[in-house]
mmCIF file of C-alpha atoms in Angstrom:
data_model
loop_
_atom_site.group_PDB
_atom_site.id
_atom_site.type_symbol
_atom_site.label_atom_id
_atom_site.label_comp_id
_atom_site.label_asym_id
_atom_site.label_seq_id
_atom_site.Cartn_x
_atom_site.Cartn_y
_atom_site.Cartn_z
ATOM 1 C CA MET A 1 10.328 21.327 -3.912
ATOM 2 C CA LYS A 2 9.496 21.520 -0.122
ATOM 3 C CA ILE A 3 7.479 18.741 1.276
ATOM 4 C CA ALA A 4 5.865 17.945 4.887
ATOM 5 C CA LEU A 5 5.535 14.547 6.281
ATOM 6 C CA VAL A 6 2.663 13.729 8.460
ATOM 7 C CA GLY A 7 2.735 10.692 10.873
ATOM 8 C CA ILE A 8 6.310 9.977 11.973
ATOM 9 C CA GLY A 9 5.991 6.233 12.970
ATOM 10 C CA LYS A 10 7.827 3.114 11.827
ATOM 11 C CA ILE A 11 6.984 3.283 8.096
ATOM 12 C CA ALA A 12 7.750 6.955 7.970
ATOM 13 C CA LEU A 13 11.271 6.391 9.535
ATOM 14 C CA ASP A 14 12.125 3.277 7.784
ATOM 15 C CA GLN A 15 10.959 4.351 4.354
ATOM 16 C CA HIS A 16 9.766 7.841 3.624
ATOM 17 C CA VAL A 17 12.509 9.857 5.501
ATOM 18 C CA PRO A 18 15.387 8.070 3.836
ATOM 19 C CA ALA A 19 13.700 8.327 0.370
ATOM 20 C CA LEU A 20 13.318 12.052 0.866
ATOM 21 C CA LYS A 21 16.694 12.527 2.195
ATOM 22 C CA ASP A 22 18.222 11.047 -1.064
ATOM 23 C CA SER A 23 15.635 12.631 -3.391
ATOM 24 C CA PRO A 24 16.866 15.075 -5.946
ATOM 25 C CA ASP A 25 13.192 16.548 -6.043
ATOM 26 C CA TRP A 26 12.258 17.143 -2.532
ATOM 27 C CA GLU A 27 13.396 18.883 0.682
ATOM 28 C CA LEU A 28 11.805 17.642 3.981
ATOM 29 C CA ALA A 29 10.740 21.009 5.382
ATOM 30 C CA ALA A 30 8.445 20.134 8.211
ATOM 31 C CA THR A 31 6.962 17.134 10.131
ATOM 32 C CA VAL A 32 3.557 16.604 11.971
ATOM 33 C CA SER A 33 3.248 13.969 14.629
ATOM 34 C CA ARG A 34 2.036 13.305 18.201
ATOM 35 C CA SER A 35 5.409 12.193 19.206
ATOM 36 C CA GLY A 36 7.743 11.380 16.493
ATOM 37 C CA GLN A 37 10.338 13.811 15.033
ATOM 38 C CA VAL A 38 13.071 13.869 12.421
ATOM 39 C CA GLU A 39 16.267 15.460 13.626
ATOM 40 C CA GLY A 40 17.042 18.946 12.192
ATOM 41 C CA VAL A 41 13.417 19.288 10.818
ATOM 42 C CA PRO A 42 10.732 21.597 12.193
ATOM 43 C CA ALA A 43 8.267 19.516 14.095
ATOM 44 C CA TYR A 44 4.598 20.161 14.902
ATOM 45 C CA THR A 45 1.862 18.395 16.437
ATOM 46 C CA ASP A 46 -1.064 20.112 14.691
ATOM 47 C CA ILE A 47 -1.345 20.020 10.923
ATOM 48 C CA ASP A 48 -3.098 23.391 10.657
ATOM 49 C CA ALA A 49 -0.309 25.027 12.636
ATOM 50 C CA MET A 50 2.294 23.443 10.214
ATOM 51 C CA LEU A 51 0.443 24.586 7.225
ATOM 52 C CA ALA A 52 0.149 28.091 8.448
ATOM 53 C CA ALA A 53 3.736 28.207 9.417
ATOM 54 C CA HIS A 54 4.984 26.950 6.109
ATOM 55 C CA PRO A 55 3.392 28.533 3.003
ATOM 56 C CA ASP A 56 6.392 27.512 1.147
ATOM 57 C CA VAL A 57 5.485 23.762 1.757
ATOM 58 C CA THR A 58 3.811 22.886 -1.586
ATOM 59 C CA THR A 59 3.265 19.220 -0.922
ATOM 60 C CA VAL A 60 2.211 17.078 2.094
ATOM 61 C CA SER A 61 2.753 13.280 2.395
ATOM 62 C CA LEU A 62 0.405 11.538 4.780
ATOM 63 C CA CYS A 63 1.657 8.458 6.671
ATOM 64 C CA LEU A 64 -1.052 8.290 9.144
ATOM 65 C CA PRO A 65 -3.252 5.184 9.749
ATOM 66 C CA PRO A 66 -6.328 5.084 7.546
ATOM 67 C CA VAL A 67 -9.051 5.975 9.942
ATOM 68 C CA PRO A 68 -7.603 9.286 11.198
ATOM 69 C CA ARG A 69 -6.140 10.314 7.836
ATOM 70 C CA PHE A 70 -9.160 11.761 6.197
ATOM 71 C CA ALA A 71 -9.350 14.959 8.486
ATOM 72 C CA ALA A 72 -5.591 15.583 7.626
ATOM 73 C CA ALA A 73 -6.307 15.158 3.986
ATOM 74 C CA GLN A 74 -9.066 17.553 4.047
ATOM 75 C CA ALA A 75 -6.916 20.235 5.751
ATOM 76 C CA VAL A 76 -4.094 19.848 3.050
ATOM 77 C CA LEU A 77 -6.410 20.153 0.238
ATOM 78 C CA ARG A 78 -8.252 23.176 1.726
ATOM 79 C CA ALA A 79 -4.949 24.780 2.104
ATOM 80 C CA GLY A 80 -4.280 24.361 -1.658
ATOM 81 C CA ARG A 81 -1.320 21.881 -1.212
ATOM 82 C CA HIS A 82 -0.537 18.708 -3.274
ATOM 83 C CA LEU A 83 -1.264 15.533 -1.438
ATOM 84 C CA MET A 84 0.401 12.158 -1.331
ATOM 85 C CA LEU A 85 -1.351 9.304 0.536
ATOM 86 C CA GLU A 86 0.338 6.173 1.815
ATOM 87 C CA LYS A 87 -1.489 2.938 1.176
ATOM 88 C CA PRO A 88 -4.466 2.397 1.478
ATOM 89 C CA PRO A 89 -5.557 5.756 0.403
ATOM 90 C CA GLY A 90 -8.225 5.987 3.100
ATOM 91 C CA ALA A 91 -10.536 4.112 5.408
ATOM 92 C CA THR A 92 -13.386 4.010 2.927
ATOM 93 C CA LEU A 93 -13.782 4.269 -0.806
ATOM 94 C CA SER A 94 -16.303 7.181 -0.334
ATOM 95 C CA GLU A 95 -13.557 9.162 1.660
ATOM 96 C CA VAL A 96 -11.246 8.924 -1.177
ATOM 97 C CA HIS A 97 -13.997 9.938 -3.717
ATOM 98 C CA ALA A 98 -14.602 12.977 -1.481
ATOM 99 C CA LEU A 99 -10.818 13.835 -1.635
ATOM 100 C CA GLN A 100 -10.721 13.480 -5.554
ATOM 101 C CA ALA A 101 -13.644 16.097 -5.652
ATOM 102 C CA MET A 102 -11.827 18.389 -3.446
ATOM 103 C CA ALA A 103 -8.373 18.149 -5.375
ATOM 104 C CA GLN A 104 -9.092 20.950 -7.698
ATOM 105 C CA GLY A 105 -5.984 22.597 -9.119
ATOM 106 C CA VAL A 106 -3.602 20.362 -7.020
ATOM 107 C CA SER A 107 -2.218 16.921 -7.555
ATOM 108 C CA LEU A 108 -3.502 13.936 -5.564
ATOM 109 C CA TYR A 109 -1.570 10.743 -5.555
ATOM 110 C CA ALA A 110 -2.819 7.540 -4.067
ATOM 111 C CA THR A 111 0.386 5.483 -3.757
ATOM 112 C CA TRP A 112 0.833 1.670 -3.974
ATOM 113 C CA HIS A 113 4.454 1.073 -3.145
ATOM 114 C CA SER A 114 4.507 -2.487 -4.039
ATOM 115 C CA ARG A 115 3.777 -1.559 -7.755
ATOM 116 C CA MET A 116 7.240 -0.050 -7.744
ATOM 117 C CA ALA A 117 8.868 -3.310 -6.830
ATOM 118 C CA HIS A 118 11.570 -4.518 -9.366
ATOM 119 C CA GLY A 119 9.694 -7.269 -11.174
ATOM 120 C CA VAL A 120 6.369 -5.548 -11.613
ATOM 121 C CA ALA A 121 6.765 -3.597 -14.796
ATOM 122 C CA GLY A 122 8.438 -6.621 -16.512
ATOM 123 C CA ALA A 123 5.486 -8.864 -15.509
ATOM 124 C CA ARG A 124 2.957 -6.521 -16.829
ATOM 125 C CA ALA A 125 4.704 -6.332 -20.112
ATOM 126 C CA TRP A 126 5.084 -10.184 -20.263
ATOM 127 C CA LEU A 127 1.269 -10.589 -19.558
ATOM 128 C CA ALA A 128 -0.017 -7.982 -21.829
ATOM 129 C CA ASP A 129 -0.877 -10.392 -24.752
ATOM 130 C CA ARG A 130 -1.452 -13.412 -22.719
ATOM 131 C CA THR A 131 -4.602 -15.265 -21.338
ATOM 132 C CA ILE A 132 -4.728 -16.075 -17.628
ATOM 133 C CA HIS A 133 -5.650 -19.771 -16.930
ATOM 134 C CA GLY A 134 -5.285 -19.579 -13.138
ATOM 135 C CA GLY A 135 -3.029 -18.310 -10.259
ATOM 136 C CA ARG A 136 -2.274 -18.281 -6.628
ATOM 137 C CA ILE A 137 -1.284 -15.375 -4.331
ATOM 138 C CA THR A 138 0.544 -16.465 -1.073
ATOM 139 C CA TRP A 139 1.058 -13.388 1.223
ATOM 140 C CA ARG A 140 1.894 -14.529 4.706
ATOM 141 C CA GLU A 141 3.887 -12.324 7.147
ATOM 142 C CA ASP A 142 4.314 -11.831 10.854
ATOM 143 C CA ILE A 143 2.189 -9.081 12.439
ATOM 144 C CA ARG A 144 4.333 -9.002 15.560
ATOM 145 C CA LYS A 145 7.439 -8.297 13.444
ATOM 146 C CA TRP A 146 6.066 -5.654 11.163
ATOM 147 C CA HIS A 147 3.397 -3.934 13.499
ATOM 148 C CA PRO A 148 4.517 -4.644 16.974
ATOM 149 C CA GLY A 149 1.925 -3.553 19.457
ATOM 150 C CA GLN A 150 -0.055 -1.652 16.830
ATOM 151 C CA ASP A 151 -3.574 -2.538 17.977
ATOM 152 C CA TRP A 152 -5.173 -0.076 15.538
ATOM 153 C CA ILE A 153 -4.358 -2.432 12.653
ATOM 154 C CA LEU A 154 -6.906 -5.021 14.202
ATOM 155 C CA GLU A 155 -9.599 -2.547 15.002
ATOM 156 C CA ALA A 156 -12.571 -1.549 12.643
ATOM 157 C CA GLY A 157 -11.044 0.272 9.794
ATOM 158 C CA GLY A 158 -7.577 -1.025 10.361
ATOM 159 C CA MET A 159 -8.038 -3.588 7.647
ATOM 160 C CA GLY A 160 -6.084 -6.394 9.517
ATOM 161 C CA VAL A 161 -4.413 -8.967 7.125
ATOM 162 C CA PHE A 162 -5.473 -6.770 4.231
ATOM 163 C CA ASP A 163 -3.005 -4.007 5.418
ATOM 164 C CA PRO A 164 -0.208 -6.229 3.901
ATOM 165 C CA GLY A 165 -2.676 -8.147 1.570
ATOM 166 C CA ILE A 166 -3.546 -5.144 -0.403
ATOM 167 C CA ASN A 167 -0.045 -4.936 -1.510
ATOM 168 C CA ALA A 168 -0.531 -8.172 -3.374
ATOM 169 C CA LEU A 169 -3.836 -6.921 -4.697
ATOM 170 C CA SER A 170 -2.082 -3.800 -5.937
ATOM 171 C CA ILE A 171 0.396 -5.731 -7.835
ATOM 172 C CA LEU A 172 -2.176 -8.158 -9.229
ATOM 173 C CA THR A 173 -4.392 -5.386 -10.425
ATOM 174 C CA ALA A 174 -1.494 -3.643 -12.187
ATOM 175 C CA ILE A 175 -0.172 -6.577 -14.075
ATOM 176 C CA LEU A 176 -3.219 -8.399 -15.292
ATOM 177 C CA PRO A 177 -4.182 -7.765 -18.910
ATOM 178 C CA ARG A 178 -7.831 -7.314 -17.980
ATOM 179 C CA PRO A 179 -9.678 -6.281 -14.771
ATOM 180 C CA VAL A 180 -10.188 -8.869 -12.042
ATOM 181 C CA HIS A 181 -13.133 -9.157 -9.521
ATOM 182 C CA LEU A 182 -13.758 -11.096 -6.304
ATOM 183 C CA THR A 183 -16.077 -14.022 -6.304
ATOM 184 C CA GLY A 184 -15.925 -15.144 -2.739
ATOM 185 C CA ALA A 185 -13.944 -14.838 0.606
ATOM 186 C CA GLU A 186 -13.391 -16.164 3.943
ATOM 187 C CA LEU A 187 -12.239 -14.145 6.796
ATOM 188 C CA ASP A 188 -10.815 -15.294 10.039
ATOM 189 C CA LEU A 189 -11.482 -12.812 12.967
ATOM 190 C CA PRO A 190 -10.021 -13.347 16.327
ATOM 191 C CA ALA A 191 -12.698 -13.560 19.052
ATOM 192 C CA ASN A 192 -11.373 -10.354 20.653
ATOM 193 C CA ARG A 193 -10.596 -8.232 17.388
ATOM 194 C CA GLN A 194 -12.641 -6.451 14.719
ATOM 195 C CA ALA A 195 -10.296 -7.104 11.725
ATOM 196 C CA PRO A 196 -9.210 -10.336 10.041
ATOM 197 C CA ILE A 197 -5.939 -11.981 11.155
ATOM 198 C CA ALA A 198 -6.176 -14.247 7.944
ATOM 199 C CA ALA A 199 -8.280 -14.395 4.678
ATOM 200 C CA ARG A 200 -8.645 -16.682 1.678
ATOM 201 C CA LEU A 201 -10.015 -15.143 -1.612
ATOM 202 C CA SER A 202 -11.408 -16.374 -4.778
ATOM 203 C CA LEU A 203 -11.052 -14.023 -7.760
ATOM 204 C CA SER A 204 -12.000 -14.202 -11.518
ATOM 205 C CA ASP A 205 -9.681 -16.111 -13.832
ATOM 206 C CA ASN A 206 -9.298 -18.995 -11.302
ATOM 207 C CA ILE A 207 -6.941 -16.843 -9.095
ATOM 208 C CA THR A 208 -7.006 -17.611 -5.281
ATOM 209 C CA ALA A 209 -5.240 -15.693 -2.402
ATOM 210 C CA ASP A 210 -3.960 -17.015 0.840
ATOM 211 C CA LEU A 211 -3.345 -14.158 3.266
ATOM 212 C CA ASP A 212 -2.174 -14.717 6.826
ATOM 213 C CA PHE A 213 -0.796 -12.278 9.418
ATOM 214 C CA LEU A 214 0.676 -15.027 11.792
ATOM 215 C CA GLN A 215 3.450 -16.384 9.616
ATOM 216 C CA GLN A 216 6.694 -17.116 11.747
ATOM 217 C CA GLY A 217 10.120 -17.712 10.290
ATOM 218 C CA PRO A 218 10.708 -16.746 6.625
ATOM 219 C CA GLN A 219 7.934 -14.435 5.337
ATOM 220 C CA THR A 220 6.194 -15.376 1.925
ATOM 221 C CA TRP A 221 5.113 -12.745 -0.755
ATOM 222 C CA ASP A 222 4.546 -14.668 -3.846
ATOM 223 C CA ILE A 223 2.165 -14.264 -7.005
ATOM 224 C CA GLU A 224 2.093 -17.236 -9.393
ATOM 225 C CA LEU A 225 0.025 -17.060 -12.566
ATOM 226 C CA GLN A 226 -0.444 -19.750 -15.239
ATOM 227 C CA THR A 227 -1.032 -18.628 -18.755
ATOM 228 C CA ASP A 228 -1.245 -19.769 -22.443
ATOM 229 C CA GLY A 229 2.299 -18.807 -22.813
ATOM 230 C CA GLY A 230 3.946 -20.334 -19.645
ATOM 231 C CA THR A 231 4.077 -19.602 -15.997
ATOM 232 C CA LEU A 232 4.918 -16.192 -14.364
ATOM 233 C CA ALA A 233 5.998 -15.833 -10.801
ATOM 234 C CA LEU A 234 6.562 -12.593 -8.788
ATOM 235 C CA ARG A 235 8.407 -13.395 -5.471
ATOM 236 C CA MET A 236 9.873 -11.328 -2.604
ATOM 237 C CA GLY A 237 6.907 -8.846 -2.728
ATOM 238 C CA GLY A 238 7.261 -8.317 -6.474
ATOM 239 C CA ASN A 239 10.974 -7.753 -6.470
ATOM 240 C CA LEU A 240 11.990 -11.018 -8.376
ATOM 241 C CA LEU A 241 10.156 -11.925 -11.660
ATOM 242 C CA GLU A 242 10.469 -15.590 -12.785
ATOM 243 C CA ILE A 243 9.309 -17.000 -16.093
ATOM 244 C CA ASP A 244 8.796 -20.805 -16.280
ATOM 245 C CA GLY A 245 11.000 -21.043 -13.047
ATOM 246 C CA GLN A 246 13.878 -18.995 -14.354
ATOM 247 C CA PRO A 247 14.694 -15.434 -12.898
ATOM 248 C CA VAL A 248 14.514 -12.684 -15.406
ATOM 249 C CA ASP A 249 17.695 -10.543 -15.604
ATOM 250 C CA GLY A 250 17.970 -6.694 -15.440
ATOM 251 C CA GLN A 251 15.937 -6.061 -12.355
ATOM 252 C CA ASP A 252 18.640 -4.927 -10.004
ATOM 253 C CA SER A 253 19.127 -1.467 -11.475
ATOM 254 C CA ILE A 254 15.545 -0.357 -10.911
ATOM 255 C CA MET A 255 14.847 2.320 -8.334
ATOM 256 C CA GLN A 256 13.665 1.214 -4.926
ATOM 257 C CA GLU A 257 10.024 1.328 -4.069
ATOM 258 C CA TYR A 258 9.630 4.609 -2.011
ATOM 259 C CA PRO A 259 12.140 6.681 -3.738
ATOM 260 C CA ALA A 260 10.252 5.623 -6.961
ATOM 261 C CA LEU A 261 7.002 6.928 -5.363
ATOM 262 C CA TYR A 262 8.487 10.298 -4.530
ATOM 263 C CA ALA A 263 9.836 10.523 -8.072
ATOM 264 C CA ARG A 264 6.389 9.868 -9.456
ATOM 265 C CA MET A 265 4.846 12.405 -7.125
ATOM 266 C CA ALA A 266 7.414 14.995 -8.334
ATOM 267 C CA ALA A 267 6.415 14.204 -11.795
ATOM 268 C CA LEU A 268 2.711 14.505 -11.075
ATOM 269 C CA VAL A 269 3.168 17.897 -9.465
ATOM 270 C CA ARG A 270 5.239 19.181 -12.571
ATOM 271 C CA GLN A 271 2.605 17.909 -14.782
ATOM 272 C CA GLY A 272 -0.392 19.277 -12.812
ATOM 273 C CA ALA A 273 -1.912 15.702 -12.804
ATOM 274 C CA SER A 274 -3.316 13.308 -10.221
ATOM 275 C CA GLU A 275 -3.118 9.481 -10.034
ATOM 276 C CA VAL A 276 -5.825 7.717 -7.984
ATOM 277 C CA ASP A 277 -6.421 4.043 -8.821
ATOM 278 C CA LEU A 278 -8.794 2.468 -6.335
ATOM 279 C CA ALA A 279 -8.792 -1.014 -7.828
ATOM 280 C CA PRO A 280 -6.961 -2.950 -4.998
ATOM 281 C CA MET A 281 -9.134 -1.088 -2.405
ATOM 282 C CA VAL A 282 -12.234 -2.202 -4.305
ATOM 283 C CA LEU A 283 -11.273 -5.806 -3.968
ATOM 284 C CA VAL A 284 -10.764 -5.340 -0.162
ATOM 285 C CA ALA A 285 -14.133 -3.823 0.136
ATOM 286 C CA ASP A 286 -15.613 -6.555 -1.679
ATOM 287 C CA ALA A 287 -14.135 -9.071 0.502
ATOM 288 C CA PHE A 288 -15.692 -7.558 3.535
ATOM 289 C CA THR A 289 -18.937 -7.362 1.627
ATOM 290 C CA LEU A 290 -18.974 -11.084 0.361
ATOM 291 C CA GLY A 291 -16.710 -12.600 3.019
ATOM 292 C CA ARG A 292 -17.921 -15.367 5.301
ATOM 293 C CA ARG A 293 -16.668 -14.607 8.810
ATOM 294 C CA VAL A 294 -14.947 -17.339 10.858
ATOM 295 C CA THR A 295 -14.159 -16.728 14.500
ATOM 296 C CA VAL A 296 -10.788 -17.881 15.589
ATOM 297 C CA ALA A 297 -8.635 -17.874 18.639
ATOM 298 C CA PRO A 298 -8.149 -14.505 20.360
ATOM 299 C CA PHE A 299 -5.035 -12.529 19.378
ATOM 300 C CA ASP A 300 -2.802 -10.466 21.689
ATOM 301 C CA PHE A 301 0.565 -8.922 21.048
#
């Protein structure tokens, strides 16, 4: 099946393009970007021009930042093409609801790449019949390493530390045996920015989250949960599952995150189905609603 990729930036070149190159399901037939290109693939700067020139492109994958993505998503759905959305699926929940209403007769897939990490399925299965007594998320990474010079991520709608932090919440909402909700939040906003650089969350089931975008040195992507049947930990962004401190075998053979996303998209298209789970985004929206703002030192790249 032919697919177009919109937004040829760092994440597209690092993850999406290699995944499509190796996919048995997809052929990358076109790209749309203000400046980025993929060698050997027809490149456009306007999504409507690409759609008009490629009626054979049945599916479009959007890798644009959340704020400008909605207009492109509308254009894809109006053209009757299947649509795949990089996380988060939109800048607002109402945008994504509008896209769901538009997606008649085509597949809409709101992806959460961290849910495809090697340990997530095993964690979900182990927790299925257990009671959660408490837990802690520690998700700390370096904005300068992963988003160098990308000022948009700290603007209104850019989500700030929740851009990586929503990955942790996507895993949490996928593995818990019952829904989780936010009970409180504290957001650290640099004096010269519009989005938080760090956040601390309180959730139901005595779960807390420590999110930080200023971590230097080794990066930390851990989820630890205490249950009535022992302690579970997911480390390395969900790729290492531990039960009572011991690694669980059999995780190395699982497909990598982005190839797994594109395999899932292929299955949805063939089934004529959609998959739009907004639970992680709801928790982030609730954090902005409930969160107490703390002004911290200005941040500059």
